Amino acid sequence: MATKAIIRCKKCGEEFPIYWSEMSHDIIKCKNCYAAMDQFMTDQVFDAFAAVVDANRELCKSHLESDNMPLFEVDFSHTNYIENDESVIDE
């Protein structure tokens, strides 16, 4: 199972993948303009990523251990349409 997330830099518009197999607690930086998240936000991304990986691992495990459990997989996608880094969306 390979899990990836897409990071979108709202400063330069670049999109780049990060992969769970390569994930660490190192600061996440844009591959194009080198804008960086702070450590708190990098840890938030890491924790969210870990939750998705764990959920998919448990779904797969349940399928393999049960005769009647169908296989499911979770994939999240979320997009805010922010024009620039000055905008704020209340959710």
PDB file of C-alpha atoms in Angstrom:
ATOM      1  CA  MET A   1       0.000   0.000   0.000  1.00  0.00           C
ATOM      2  CA  ALA A   2       1.444   3.371  -1.002  1.00  0.00           C
ATOM      3  CA  THR A   3      -0.063   6.481   0.515  1.00  0.00           C
ATOM      4  CA  LYS A   4       0.573   9.956  -0.788  1.00  0.00           C
ATOM      5  CA  ALA A   5      -0.738  13.425  -0.076  1.00  0.00           C
ATOM      6  CA  ILE A   6      -0.674  16.404  -2.392  1.00  0.00           C
ATOM      7  CA  ILE A   7       0.607  19.658  -0.922  1.00  0.00           C
ATOM      8  CA  ARG A   8      -0.479  22.857  -2.655  1.00  0.00           C
ATOM      9  CA  CYS A   9       1.648  25.941  -2.108  1.00  0.00           C
ATOM     10  CA  LYS A  10      -0.617  28.962  -2.264  1.00  0.00           C
ATOM     11  CA  LYS A  11       2.403  31.264  -2.514  1.00  0.00           C
ATOM     12  CA  CYS A  12       3.607  30.057  -5.935  1.00  0.00           C
ATOM     13  CA  GLY A  13       0.853  27.660  -7.030  1.00  0.00           C
ATOM     14  CA  GLU A  14       3.071  24.577  -7.068  1.00  0.00           C
ATOM     15  CA  GLU A  15       1.580  21.181  -6.205  1.00  0.00           C
ATOM     16  CA  PHE A  16       3.842  18.400  -5.006  1.00  0.00           C
ATOM     17  CA  PRO A  17       3.292  14.956  -3.517  1.00  0.00           C
ATOM     18  CA  ILE A  18       4.565  13.668  -0.219  1.00  0.00           C
ATOM     19  CA  TYR A  19       4.686   9.933   0.422  1.00  0.00           C
ATOM     20  CA  TRP A  20       4.136   8.162   3.722  1.00  0.00           C
ATOM     21  CA  SER A  21       7.137   5.913   3.086  1.00  0.00           C
ATOM     22  CA  GLU A  22       9.336   9.036   2.965  1.00  0.00           C
ATOM     23  CA  MET A  23       7.504  11.075   5.618  1.00  0.00           C
ATOM     24  CA  SER A  24       9.404  12.446   8.596  1.00  0.00           C
ATOM     25  CA  HIS A  25       8.918  15.269  11.062  1.00  0.00           C
ATOM     26  CA  ASP A  26      11.207  17.487   8.976  1.00  0.00           C
ATOM     27  CA  ILE A  27       9.681  20.809   7.981  1.00  0.00           C
ATOM     28  CA  ILE A  28       7.615  20.516   4.792  1.00  0.00           C
ATOM     29  CA  LYS A  29       8.868  22.932   2.121  1.00  0.00           C
ATOM     30  CA  CYS A  30       7.570  23.835  -1.314  1.00  0.00           C
ATOM     31  CA  LYS A  31       9.713  22.151  -3.952  1.00  0.00           C
ATOM     32  CA  ASN A  32       9.458  25.236  -6.179  1.00  0.00           C
ATOM     33  CA  CYS A  33       9.684  28.414  -4.062  1.00  0.00           C
ATOM     34  CA  TYR A  34      10.929  26.848  -0.790  1.00  0.00           C
ATOM     35  CA  ALA A  35       8.151  28.409   1.308  1.00  0.00           C
ATOM     36  CA  ALA A  36       8.018  26.363   4.517  1.00  0.00           C
ATOM     37  CA  MET A  37       5.424  25.265   7.042  1.00  0.00           C
ATOM     38  CA  ASP A  38       6.336  25.749  10.671  1.00  0.00           C
ATOM     39  CA  GLN A  39       6.977  22.711  12.868  1.00  0.00           C
ATOM     40  CA  PHE A  40       3.463  22.753  14.373  1.00  0.00           C
ATOM     41  CA  MET A  41       1.789  22.606  10.951  1.00  0.00           C
ATOM     42  CA  THR A  42       4.232  19.964   9.686  1.00  0.00           C
ATOM     43  CA  ASP A  43       3.336  17.842  12.728  1.00  0.00           C
ATOM     44  CA  GLN A  44      -0.386  18.367  11.998  1.00  0.00           C
ATOM     45  CA  VAL A  45       0.119  17.074   8.444  1.00  0.00           C
ATOM     46  CA  PHE A  46       2.150  14.126   9.766  1.00  0.00           C
ATOM     47  CA  ASP A  47      -0.567  13.207  12.298  1.00  0.00           C
ATOM     48  CA  ALA A  48      -3.366  13.445   9.704  1.00  0.00           C
ATOM     49  CA  PHE A  49      -1.318  11.367   7.274  1.00  0.00           C
ATOM     50  CA  ALA A  50      -0.676   8.754   9.977  1.00  0.00           C
ATOM     51  CA  ALA A  51      -4.409   8.515  10.727  1.00  0.00           C
ATOM     52  CA  VAL A  52      -5.222   7.765   7.074  1.00  0.00           C
ATOM     53  CA  VAL A  53      -2.444   5.171   6.830  1.00  0.00           C
ATOM     54  CA  ASP A  54      -3.632   3.498  10.058  1.00  0.00           C
ATOM     55  CA  ALA A  55      -7.275   3.469   8.904  1.00  0.00           C
ATOM     56  CA  ASN A  56      -6.381   1.864   5.578  1.00  0.00           C
ATOM     57  CA  ARG A  57      -4.116  -0.666   7.282  1.00  0.00           C
ATOM     58  CA  GLU A  58      -6.950  -1.668   9.648  1.00  0.00           C
ATOM     59  CA  LEU A  59      -9.450  -1.913   6.776  1.00  0.00           C
ATOM     60  CA  CYS A  60      -7.083  -4.203   4.891  1.00  0.00           C
ATOM     61  CA  LYS A  61      -6.397  -6.273   7.999  1.00  0.00           C
ATOM     62  CA  SER A  62     -10.148  -6.684   8.676  1.00  0.00           C
ATOM     63  CA  HIS A  63     -10.683  -7.829   5.103  1.00  0.00           C
ATOM     64  CA  LEU A  64      -7.873 -10.381   5.279  1.00  0.00           C
ATOM     65  CA  GLU A  65      -8.966 -11.753   8.656  1.00  0.00           C
ATOM     66  CA  SER A  66     -12.663 -12.078   7.823  1.00  0.00           C
ATOM     67  CA  ASP A  67     -14.452 -14.305   5.350  1.00  0.00           C
ATOM     68  CA  ASN A  68     -17.205 -11.781   4.672  1.00  0.00           C
ATOM     69  CA  MET A  69     -15.629  -8.344   5.184  1.00  0.00           C
ATOM     70  CA  PRO A  70     -15.351  -6.512   1.862  1.00  0.00           C
ATOM     71  CA  LEU A  71     -12.201  -4.531   1.209  1.00  0.00           C
ATOM     72  CA  PHE A  72     -12.502  -0.774   1.631  1.00  0.00           C
ATOM     73  CA  GLU A  73      -9.972   2.000   1.181  1.00  0.00           C
ATOM     74  CA  VAL A  74     -10.088   5.607   2.407  1.00  0.00           C
ATOM     75  CA  ASP A  75      -8.786   8.490   0.319  1.00  0.00           C
ATOM     76  CA  PHE A  76      -9.334  12.091   1.423  1.00  0.00           C
ATOM     77  CA  SER A  77      -9.298  15.132  -0.786  1.00  0.00           C
ATOM     78  CA  HIS A  78     -10.049  18.670   0.323  1.00  0.00           C
ATOM     79  CA  THR A  79      -9.763  21.885  -1.634  1.00  0.00           C
ATOM     80  CA  ASN A  80     -10.278  25.456  -0.543  1.00  0.00           C
ATOM     81  CA  TYR A  81     -10.447  27.928  -3.344  1.00  0.00           C
ATOM     82  CA  ILE A  82      -8.243  30.669  -1.956  1.00  0.00           C
ATOM     83  CA  GLU A  83      -7.064  33.258  -4.437  1.00  0.00           C
ATOM     84  CA  ASN A  84      -3.891  34.208  -2.554  1.00  0.00           C
ATOM     85  CA  ASP A  85      -2.166  33.699   0.763  1.00  0.00           C
ATOM     86  CA  GLU A  86      -3.862  36.814   2.205  1.00  0.00           C
ATOM     87  CA  SER A  87      -7.327  35.193   2.134  1.00  0.00           C
ATOM     88  CA  VAL A  88      -8.939  33.391   5.041  1.00  0.00           C
ATOM     89  CA  ILE A  89     -11.830  30.946   4.851  1.00  0.00           C
ATOM     90  CA  ASP A  90     -13.902  30.340   7.974  1.00  0.00           C
ATOM     91  CA  GLU A  91     -15.110  26.782   8.298  1.00  0.00           C
TER      92      GLU A  91
END
